[in-house]
């Protein structure tokens, strides 16, 4: 933004002079991408008084600034309110007792008790990228599926095989851009990569204890309980979890405020599991509005993570962003 434009905007900036405090940054940015509506409730009309007095009404300010593709959202309550802060836990939210039930009667998997030089993981997930269109503020977007299998040793060596689906485009402008710039697109088909020592980073495996899982996976804590689910999903993308670690994960989530049971759901492969979710934007300083939720699907017998979801379609269908297909150990890459 040029200095001249800044000088012109400053007099009408609704957040001018407002102190910017800490908040749930990810949720605020998510809201800023699509909505600039103020979510402050209307101030109640003051009650009639018989004598003249001064009245201070708390007001909330929501300002959004878009500069060079970056979004900055500010939510700040003006001093004067004596109300307590918004509760950290959603109203009506309860601990996810369904996960404690799974942990209490956990059954072994086919790979429990086994070992091998390589951890073998097979995962299916949605991927994509966006590129700014030349001479415009628009973005060209492409999405594609990836089915990858990874054989990874403790030193980061092994092999990775990716089967990438055909690209799909949300609009004609995106299709035309990538047709003119094919070098921006990843190659569809099968791609195999041999990994030398430290070829890929190996995610550390926390101690098999709920408190350790809480410390390692619930970060950054300012993002609220949905971040705990993100941490569990990321750990399962990088490591095979033995039985003791699966129990620790289940008990960690079962006692995390804001994580709630959602009953049984079925993933894209037809496997039925027990679902839990946590709403985004519900950290220590909750953000206004609905930001959607993170959701995990667990096998009711073994406690394995089957799938994770970050949203639903307009007609209410679940969008499974990651499906965990195979796990195990082997002494040789496939």
mmCIF file of C-alpha atoms in Angstrom:
data_model
loop_
_atom_site.group_PDB
_atom_site.id
_atom_site.type_symbol
_atom_site.label_atom_id
_atom_site.label_comp_id
_atom_site.label_asym_id
_atom_site.label_seq_id
_atom_site.Cartn_x
_atom_site.Cartn_y
_atom_site.Cartn_z
ATOM 1 C CA UNK A 1 0.000 0.000 0.000
ATOM 2 C CA UNK A 2 1.422 3.401 -0.976
ATOM 3 C CA UNK A 3 1.742 6.200 1.560
ATOM 4 C CA UNK A 4 -0.729 8.313 -0.376
ATOM 5 C CA UNK A 5 -3.405 5.586 -0.306
ATOM 6 C CA UNK A 6 -2.713 4.994 3.375
ATOM 7 C CA UNK A 7 -3.250 8.707 4.155
ATOM 8 C CA UNK A 8 -6.549 8.652 2.274
ATOM 9 C CA UNK A 9 -7.810 5.549 4.117
ATOM 10 C CA UNK A 10 -6.717 6.436 7.630
ATOM 11 C CA UNK A 11 -9.508 8.958 8.384
ATOM 12 C CA UNK A 12 -12.220 6.348 7.651
ATOM 13 C CA UNK A 13 -10.481 3.331 9.182
ATOM 14 C CA UNK A 14 -12.998 1.918 11.761
ATOM 15 C CA UNK A 15 -10.114 0.384 13.752
ATOM 16 C CA UNK A 16 -8.021 3.549 13.878
ATOM 17 C CA UNK A 17 -6.539 3.974 17.330
ATOM 18 C CA UNK A 18 -7.769 0.572 18.543
ATOM 19 C CA UNK A 19 -5.193 -1.569 20.321
ATOM 20 C CA UNK A 20 -4.729 -4.965 18.655
ATOM 21 C CA UNK A 21 -4.546 -7.775 21.195
ATOM 22 C CA UNK A 22 -3.662 -11.441 20.841
ATOM 23 C CA UNK A 23 -6.293 -13.782 19.410
ATOM 24 C CA UNK A 24 -6.986 -16.954 17.451
ATOM 25 C CA UNK A 25 -5.018 -15.885 14.368
ATOM 26 C CA UNK A 26 -5.906 -18.813 12.112
ATOM 27 C CA UNK A 27 -9.619 -18.486 12.755
ATOM 28 C CA UNK A 28 -9.519 -14.723 12.247
ATOM 29 C CA UNK A 29 -7.728 -15.074 8.924
ATOM 30 C CA UNK A 30 -10.208 -17.747 7.874
ATOM 31 C CA UNK A 31 -13.078 -15.348 8.574
ATOM 32 C CA UNK A 32 -11.292 -12.453 6.850
ATOM 33 C CA UNK A 33 -11.023 -14.378 3.603
ATOM 34 C CA UNK A 34 -14.757 -14.337 3.029
ATOM 35 C CA UNK A 35 -16.651 -12.093 5.414
ATOM 36 C CA UNK A 36 -16.234 -8.552 6.714
ATOM 37 C CA UNK A 37 -19.507 -8.392 8.608
ATOM 38 C CA UNK A 38 -19.458 -7.206 12.182
ATOM 39 C CA UNK A 39 -20.703 -9.893 14.555
ATOM 40 C CA UNK A 40 -21.108 -7.604 17.535
ATOM 41 C CA UNK A 41 -24.606 -7.827 19.011
ATOM 42 C CA UNK A 42 -26.549 -4.555 18.950
ATOM 43 C CA UNK A 43 -26.136 -2.576 22.113
ATOM 44 C CA UNK A 44 -29.271 -2.701 24.283
ATOM 45 C CA UNK A 45 -31.201 0.523 24.679
ATOM 46 C CA UNK A 46 -30.384 2.216 27.991
ATOM 47 C CA UNK A 47 -33.039 2.054 30.666
ATOM 48 C CA UNK A 48 -34.816 5.334 31.447
ATOM 49 C CA UNK A 49 -33.242 7.254 34.294
ATOM 50 C CA UNK A 50 -34.566 10.109 36.374
ATOM 51 C CA UNK A 51 -31.291 11.928 36.766
ATOM 52 C CA UNK A 52 -28.551 12.737 34.364
ATOM 53 C CA UNK A 53 -25.739 10.208 34.348
ATOM 54 C CA UNK A 54 -22.994 9.043 32.053
ATOM 55 C CA UNK A 55 -23.413 5.729 30.233
ATOM 56 C CA UNK A 56 -20.569 3.706 28.781
ATOM 57 C CA UNK A 57 -21.639 1.074 26.250
ATOM 58 C CA UNK A 58 -19.109 -1.616 25.253
ATOM 59 C CA UNK A 59 -18.615 -1.763 21.502
ATOM 60 C CA UNK A 60 -16.829 -4.384 19.392
ATOM 61 C CA UNK A 61 -14.844 -3.424 16.326
ATOM 62 C CA UNK A 62 -14.112 -5.795 13.462
ATOM 63 C CA UNK A 63 -11.764 -4.454 10.790
ATOM 64 C CA UNK A 64 -10.374 -6.311 7.796
ATOM 65 C CA UNK A 65 -7.454 -5.110 5.688
ATOM 66 C CA UNK A 66 -6.444 -6.807 2.449
ATOM 67 C CA UNK A 67 -2.955 -5.895 1.246
ATOM 68 C CA UNK A 68 -1.050 -7.722 -1.503
ATOM 69 C CA UNK A 69 -2.868 -10.995 -0.946
ATOM 70 C CA UNK A 70 -2.536 -10.937 2.856
ATOM 71 C CA UNK A 71 -5.513 -10.646 5.184
ATOM 72 C CA UNK A 72 -5.324 -8.998 8.591
ATOM 73 C CA UNK A 73 -8.344 -9.241 10.858
ATOM 74 C CA UNK A 74 -8.729 -7.343 14.116
ATOM 75 C CA UNK A 75 -11.273 -8.004 16.838
ATOM 76 C CA UNK A 76 -10.995 -5.792 19.883
ATOM 77 C CA UNK A 77 -13.473 -4.959 22.613
ATOM 78 C CA UNK A 78 -13.327 -1.374 23.805
ATOM 79 C CA UNK A 79 -12.582 -1.077 27.510
ATOM 80 C CA UNK A 80 -15.520 -0.555 29.812
ATOM 81 C CA UNK A 81 -17.201 -3.972 29.735
ATOM 82 C CA UNK A 82 -17.346 -5.787 33.074
ATOM 83 C CA UNK A 83 -18.651 -9.041 31.570
ATOM 84 C CA UNK A 84 -16.457 -12.168 32.005
ATOM 85 C CA UNK A 85 -14.522 -13.444 28.962
ATOM 86 C CA UNK A 86 -16.234 -15.852 26.589
ATOM 87 C CA UNK A 87 -15.909 -19.412 27.958
ATOM 88 C CA UNK A 88 -13.114 -21.514 26.469
ATOM 89 C CA UNK A 89 -15.452 -24.525 26.132
ATOM 90 C CA UNK A 90 -18.441 -24.399 23.809
ATOM 91 C CA UNK A 91 -21.817 -24.304 25.571
ATOM 92 C CA UNK A 92 -23.076 -27.862 26.010
ATOM 93 C CA UNK A 93 -19.746 -29.429 25.011
ATOM 94 C CA UNK A 94 -18.774 -32.541 26.939
ATOM 95 C CA UNK A 95 -15.667 -34.679 27.100
ATOM 96 C CA UNK A 96 -15.487 -37.301 24.330
ATOM 97 C CA UNK A 97 -16.394 -40.306 26.478
ATOM 98 C CA UNK A 98 -16.779 -42.459 23.349
ATOM 99 C CA UNK A 99 -12.990 -42.437 22.927
ATOM 100 C CA UNK A 100 -12.393 -43.509 26.536
ATOM 101 C CA UNK A 101 -14.667 -46.487 25.866
ATOM 102 C CA UNK A 102 -12.547 -47.492 22.859
ATOM 103 C CA UNK A 103 -9.340 -47.068 24.862
ATOM 104 C CA UNK A 104 -10.685 -49.220 27.680
ATOM 105 C CA UNK A 105 -11.345 -52.213 25.436
ATOM 106 C CA UNK A 106 -8.726 -51.729 22.716
ATOM 107 C CA UNK A 107 -8.167 -54.743 20.462
ATOM 108 C CA UNK A 108 -4.862 -55.492 18.697
ATOM 109 C CA UNK A 109 -4.175 -54.768 15.038
ATOM 110 C CA UNK A 110 -2.392 -57.094 12.603
ATOM 111 C CA UNK A 111 0.892 -55.226 13.164
ATOM 112 C CA UNK A 112 0.831 -54.865 16.968
ATOM 113 C CA UNK A 113 3.841 -56.638 18.421
ATOM 114 C CA UNK A 114 5.649 -56.714 15.085
ATOM 115 C CA UNK A 115 8.757 -54.767 14.087
ATOM 116 C CA UNK A 116 10.818 -53.958 11.012
ATOM 117 C CA UNK A 117 13.349 -51.498 9.685
ATOM 118 C CA UNK A 118 10.682 -49.482 7.882
ATOM 119 C CA UNK A 119 7.300 -48.152 8.953
ATOM 120 C CA UNK A 120 4.878 -48.585 6.058
ATOM 121 C CA UNK A 121 2.061 -46.079 5.621
ATOM 122 C CA UNK A 122 -0.455 -45.689 2.827
ATOM 123 C CA UNK A 123 -2.611 -42.574 2.783
ATOM 124 C CA UNK A 124 -5.064 -41.035 0.311
ATOM 125 C CA UNK A 125 -5.538 -37.282 0.435
ATOM 126 C CA UNK A 126 -6.657 -34.261 -1.538
ATOM 127 C CA UNK A 127 -3.954 -31.849 -2.671
ATOM 128 C CA UNK A 128 -3.814 -28.693 -4.739
ATOM 129 C CA UNK A 129 -2.208 -25.342 -5.363
ATOM 130 C CA UNK A 130 -3.089 -21.776 -6.247
ATOM 131 C CA UNK A 131 -1.188 -19.254 -8.364
ATOM 132 C CA UNK A 132 -1.942 -15.562 -8.697
ATOM 133 C CA UNK A 133 -3.197 -14.687 -12.148
ATOM 134 C CA UNK A 134 -1.022 -12.128 -13.962
ATOM 135 C CA UNK A 135 -2.280 -8.530 -13.931
ATOM 136 C CA UNK A 136 -5.246 -9.403 -11.679
ATOM 137 C CA UNK A 137 -6.019 -10.091 -8.047
ATOM 138 C CA UNK A 138 -7.599 -13.441 -8.951
ATOM 139 C CA UNK A 139 -6.111 -16.856 -8.266
ATOM 140 C CA UNK A 140 -5.811 -19.883 -10.532
ATOM 141 C CA UNK A 141 -6.484 -23.084 -8.581
ATOM 142 C CA UNK A 142 -5.945 -26.747 -9.343
ATOM 143 C CA UNK A 143 -6.844 -29.750 -7.169
ATOM 144 C CA UNK A 144 -5.889 -33.413 -7.516
ATOM 145 C CA UNK A 145 -5.872 -36.595 -5.477
ATOM 146 C CA UNK A 146 -2.741 -38.282 -4.142
ATOM 147 C CA UNK A 147 -2.478 -41.895 -3.006
ATOM 148 C CA UNK A 148 0.957 -42.276 -1.473
ATOM 149 C CA UNK A 149 2.791 -45.159 0.170
ATOM 150 C CA UNK A 150 5.850 -44.495 2.277
ATOM 151 C CA UNK A 151 8.479 -46.862 3.687
ATOM 152 C CA UNK A 152 10.431 -44.809 6.202
ATOM 153 C CA UNK A 153 13.261 -45.819 8.561
ATOM 154 C CA UNK A 154 14.263 -44.019 11.743
ATOM 155 C CA UNK A 155 17.103 -42.244 9.892
ATOM 156 C CA UNK A 156 14.739 -40.825 7.242
ATOM 157 C CA UNK A 157 15.766 -43.259 4.501
ATOM 158 C CA UNK A 158 13.420 -45.465 2.491
ATOM 159 C CA UNK A 159 11.084 -45.040 -0.445
ATOM 160 C CA UNK A 160 7.999 -43.031 -1.326
ATOM 161 C CA UNK A 161 5.551 -43.834 -4.099
ATOM 162 C CA UNK A 162 2.832 -41.370 -5.107
ATOM 163 C CA UNK A 163 -0.045 -42.088 -7.476
ATOM 164 C CA UNK A 164 -1.400 -38.683 -8.498
ATOM 165 C CA UNK A 165 -4.819 -38.211 -10.058
ATOM 166 C CA UNK A 166 -5.760 -36.000 -12.995
ATOM 167 C CA UNK A 167 -6.019 -32.262 -12.242
ATOM 168 C CA UNK A 168 -9.415 -30.652 -11.715
ATOM 169 C CA UNK A 169 -10.246 -26.951 -11.955
ATOM 170 C CA UNK A 170 -12.944 -24.968 -10.138
ATOM 171 C CA UNK A 171 -13.404 -22.484 -13.017
ATOM 172 C CA UNK A 172 -12.496 -21.789 -16.638
ATOM 173 C CA UNK A 173 -9.932 -19.121 -15.762
ATOM 174 C CA UNK A 174 -7.945 -21.666 -13.757
ATOM 175 C CA UNK A 175 -8.191 -24.238 -16.548
ATOM 176 C CA UNK A 176 -6.932 -21.739 -19.124
ATOM 177 C CA UNK A 177 -4.047 -20.555 -16.942
ATOM 178 C CA UNK A 178 -2.656 -24.022 -16.315
ATOM 179 C CA UNK A 179 -3.153 -24.965 -19.962
ATOM 180 C CA UNK A 180 -0.880 -22.055 -20.840
ATOM 181 C CA UNK A 181 1.568 -22.845 -18.007
ATOM 182 C CA UNK A 182 1.807 -26.656 -17.834
ATOM 183 C CA UNK A 183 5.100 -26.410 -15.984
ATOM 184 C CA UNK A 184 3.182 -25.301 -12.889
ATOM 185 C CA UNK A 185 1.304 -28.602 -12.740
ATOM 186 C CA UNK A 186 2.576 -31.756 -11.016
ATOM 187 C CA UNK A 187 2.767 -34.821 -13.229
ATOM 188 C CA UNK A 188 -0.228 -37.166 -13.079
ATOM 189 C CA UNK A 189 0.487 -40.867 -12.682
ATOM 190 C CA UNK A 190 2.959 -42.804 -10.522
ATOM 191 C CA UNK A 191 6.097 -41.187 -9.110
ATOM 192 C CA UNK A 192 8.654 -43.146 -7.047
ATOM 193 C CA UNK A 193 11.377 -41.501 -4.998
ATOM 194 C CA UNK A 194 14.293 -43.280 -3.356
ATOM 195 C CA UNK A 195 15.181 -41.742 -0.004
ATOM 196 C CA UNK A 196 18.716 -41.620 1.310
ATOM 197 C CA UNK A 197 19.595 -40.968 4.921
ATOM 198 C CA UNK A 198 17.559 -37.962 6.121
ATOM 199 C CA UNK A 199 15.611 -38.129 2.886
ATOM 200 C CA UNK A 200 12.454 -37.226 4.789
ATOM 201 C CA UNK A 201 12.007 -35.823 8.300
ATOM 202 C CA UNK A 202 10.811 -38.430 10.801
ATOM 203 C CA UNK A 203 8.126 -37.112 13.135
ATOM 204 C CA UNK A 204 9.068 -37.750 16.767
ATOM 205 C CA UNK A 205 6.776 -40.209 18.526
ATOM 206 C CA UNK A 206 5.571 -38.725 21.831
ATOM 207 C CA UNK A 207 5.675 -40.875 24.953
ATOM 208 C CA UNK A 208 2.651 -43.194 25.269
ATOM 209 C CA UNK A 209 1.020 -40.944 27.833
ATOM 210 C CA UNK A 210 -2.020 -38.630 27.472
ATOM 211 C CA UNK A 211 -0.145 -35.733 29.076
ATOM 212 C CA UNK A 212 2.732 -36.099 26.597
ATOM 213 C CA UNK A 213 0.278 -36.195 23.703
ATOM 214 C CA UNK A 214 -1.338 -33.032 25.048
ATOM 215 C CA UNK A 215 2.002 -31.211 25.225
ATOM 216 C CA UNK A 216 3.221 -32.303 21.788
ATOM 217 C CA UNK A 217 0.064 -32.391 19.666
ATOM 218 C CA UNK A 218 -2.052 -29.544 21.051
ATOM 219 C CA UNK A 219 0.119 -26.762 19.567
ATOM 220 C CA UNK A 220 -0.368 -23.853 19.094
ATOM 221 C CA UNK A 221 -2.810 -23.939 21.969
ATOM 222 C CA UNK A 222 -4.195 -20.497 21.080
ATOM 223 C CA UNK A 223 -6.037 -22.131 18.153
ATOM 224 C CA UNK A 224 -8.320 -24.024 20.511
ATOM 225 C CA UNK A 225 -9.402 -27.686 20.651
ATOM 226 C CA UNK A 226 -9.576 -28.140 16.871
ATOM 227 C CA UNK A 227 -5.771 -27.905 16.911
ATOM 228 C CA UNK A 228 -5.633 -31.061 19.042
ATOM 229 C CA UNK A 229 -7.394 -32.959 16.251
ATOM 230 C CA UNK A 230 -5.046 -31.469 13.644
ATOM 231 C CA UNK A 231 -2.063 -32.623 15.712
ATOM 232 C CA UNK A 232 -3.392 -36.188 15.920
ATOM 233 C CA UNK A 233 -4.063 -36.270 12.166
ATOM 234 C CA UNK A 234 -0.540 -35.011 11.404
ATOM 235 C CA UNK A 235 1.062 -37.592 13.703
ATOM 236 C CA UNK A 236 -0.834 -40.391 11.946
ATOM 237 C CA UNK A 237 0.378 -39.133 8.568
ATOM 238 C CA UNK A 238 3.958 -39.556 9.732
ATOM 239 C CA UNK A 239 4.089 -42.564 12.054
ATOM 240 C CA UNK A 240 2.634 -45.992 12.766
ATOM 241 C CA UNK A 241 1.228 -45.914 16.303
ATOM 242 C CA UNK A 242 1.641 -48.968 18.568
ATOM 243 C CA UNK A 243 -1.241 -49.961 20.853
ATOM 244 C CA UNK A 244 0.015 -47.989 23.866
ATOM 245 C CA UNK A 245 0.299 -44.823 21.782
ATOM 246 C CA UNK A 246 -3.176 -45.283 20.321
ATOM 247 C CA UNK A 247 -4.582 -45.570 23.841
ATOM 248 C CA UNK A 248 -2.728 -42.412 24.888
ATOM 249 C CA UNK A 249 -4.088 -40.488 21.871
ATOM 250 C CA UNK A 250 -7.644 -41.603 22.591
ATOM 251 C CA UNK A 251 -7.438 -40.629 26.260
ATOM 252 C CA UNK A 252 -5.803 -37.306 25.432
ATOM 253 C CA UNK A 253 -8.662 -36.362 23.106
ATOM 254 C CA UNK A 254 -11.296 -37.832 25.441
ATOM 255 C CA UNK A 255 -10.346 -35.296 28.126
ATOM 256 C CA UNK A 256 -9.773 -32.289 25.844
ATOM 257 C CA UNK A 257 -12.447 -29.646 26.420
ATOM 258 C CA UNK A 258 -14.322 -28.889 23.204
ATOM 259 C CA UNK A 259 -13.833 -32.324 21.608
ATOM 260 C CA UNK A 260 -17.239 -34.000 21.305
ATOM 261 C CA UNK A 261 -18.565 -37.351 20.082
ATOM 262 C CA UNK A 262 -20.520 -37.329 16.810
ATOM 263 C CA UNK A 263 -21.714 -40.939 16.562
ATOM 264 C CA UNK A 264 -20.855 -43.358 13.769
ATOM 265 C CA UNK A 265 -19.835 -42.306 10.252
ATOM 266 C CA UNK A 266 -18.500 -44.153 7.199
ATOM 267 C CA UNK A 267 -15.343 -43.199 5.303
ATOM 268 C CA UNK A 268 -14.962 -43.338 1.473
ATOM 269 C CA UNK A 269 -13.734 -46.965 1.609
ATOM 270 C CA UNK A 270 -16.866 -48.114 3.441
ATOM 271 C CA UNK A 271 -15.300 -48.461 6.901
ATOM 272 C CA UNK A 272 -17.524 -47.388 9.786
ATOM 273 C CA UNK A 273 -15.980 -45.702 12.784
ATOM 274 C CA UNK A 274 -16.646 -43.441 15.759
ATOM 275 C CA UNK A 275 -16.393 -39.730 14.938
ATOM 276 C CA UNK A 276 -15.307 -36.844 17.171
ATOM 277 C CA UNK A 277 -15.076 -33.167 16.273
ATOM 278 C CA UNK A 278 -14.031 -29.761 17.548
ATOM 279 C CA UNK A 279 -15.145 -26.395 16.193
ATOM 280 C CA UNK A 280 -12.500 -24.037 14.849
ATOM 281 C CA UNK A 281 -12.009 -20.584 16.302
ATOM 282 C CA UNK A 282 -12.710 -21.598 19.899
ATOM 283 C CA UNK A 283 -9.396 -20.836 21.549
ATOM 284 C CA UNK A 284 -8.893 -18.822 24.738
ATOM 285 C CA UNK A 285 -10.169 -15.761 22.831
ATOM 286 C CA UNK A 286 -12.895 -17.189 20.574
ATOM 287 C CA UNK A 287 -13.492 -15.617 17.184
ATOM 288 C CA UNK A 288 -17.015 -14.598 16.146
ATOM 289 C CA UNK A 289 -18.981 -16.567 13.592
ATOM 290 C CA UNK A 290 -18.948 -20.165 12.375
ATOM 291 C CA UNK A 291 -15.571 -21.391 11.071
ATOM 292 C CA UNK A 292 -16.524 -25.023 10.524
ATOM 293 C CA UNK A 293 -14.959 -27.920 12.396
ATOM 294 C CA UNK A 294 -12.245 -30.539 12.338
ATOM 295 C CA UNK A 295 -13.389 -34.158 12.519
ATOM 296 C CA UNK A 296 -11.597 -37.476 13.089
ATOM 297 C CA UNK A 297 -12.943 -40.995 12.529
ATOM 298 C CA UNK A 298 -11.588 -43.841 14.703
ATOM 299 C CA UNK A 299 -11.905 -47.611 14.416
ATOM 300 C CA UNK A 300 -14.113 -48.662 17.338
ATOM 301 C CA UNK A 301 -12.100 -51.857 17.926
ATOM 302 C CA UNK A 302 -8.440 -50.973 17.384
ATOM 303 C CA UNK A 303 -8.456 -47.214 17.969
ATOM 304 C CA UNK A 304 -6.744 -46.611 14.612
ATOM 305 C CA UNK A 305 -7.434 -43.309 12.884
ATOM 306 C CA UNK A 306 -9.401 -44.103 9.725
ATOM 307 C CA UNK A 307 -9.993 -40.659 8.215
ATOM 308 C CA UNK A 308 -9.996 -36.925 8.881
ATOM 309 C CA UNK A 309 -12.256 -34.198 7.571
ATOM 310 C CA UNK A 310 -12.137 -30.447 7.490
ATOM 311 C CA UNK A 311 -15.577 -29.595 6.141
ATOM 312 C CA UNK A 312 -18.785 -30.471 4.347
ATOM 313 C CA UNK A 313 -20.233 -29.752 0.922
ATOM 314 C CA UNK A 314 -23.104 -27.236 0.508
ATOM 315 C CA UNK A 315 -25.572 -30.151 0.579
ATOM 316 C CA UNK A 316 -24.154 -31.446 3.866
ATOM 317 C CA UNK A 317 -22.004 -34.335 2.608
ATOM 318 C CA UNK A 318 -18.776 -34.977 4.504
ATOM 319 C CA UNK A 319 -15.538 -34.052 2.717
ATOM 320 C CA UNK A 320 -12.862 -36.533 3.813
ATOM 321 C CA UNK A 321 -9.575 -34.738 3.220
ATOM 322 C CA UNK A 322 -7.369 -37.661 4.320
ATOM 323 C CA UNK A 323 -8.023 -41.407 4.455
ATOM 324 C CA UNK A 324 -5.538 -43.666 6.259
ATOM 325 C CA UNK A 325 -5.502 -46.912 4.291
ATOM 326 C CA UNK A 326 -2.647 -49.187 5.434
ATOM 327 C CA UNK A 327 -0.110 -49.390 8.266
ATOM 328 C CA UNK A 328 2.581 -51.827 9.311
ATOM 329 C CA UNK A 329 6.268 -52.706 9.493
ATOM 330 C CA UNK A 330 8.647 -54.316 7.006
ATOM 331 C CA UNK A 331 12.375 -54.902 6.521
ATOM 332 C CA UNK A 332 12.274 -54.009 2.802
ATOM 333 C CA UNK A 333 10.627 -51.171 0.878
ATOM 334 C CA UNK A 334 7.971 -52.340 -1.542
#
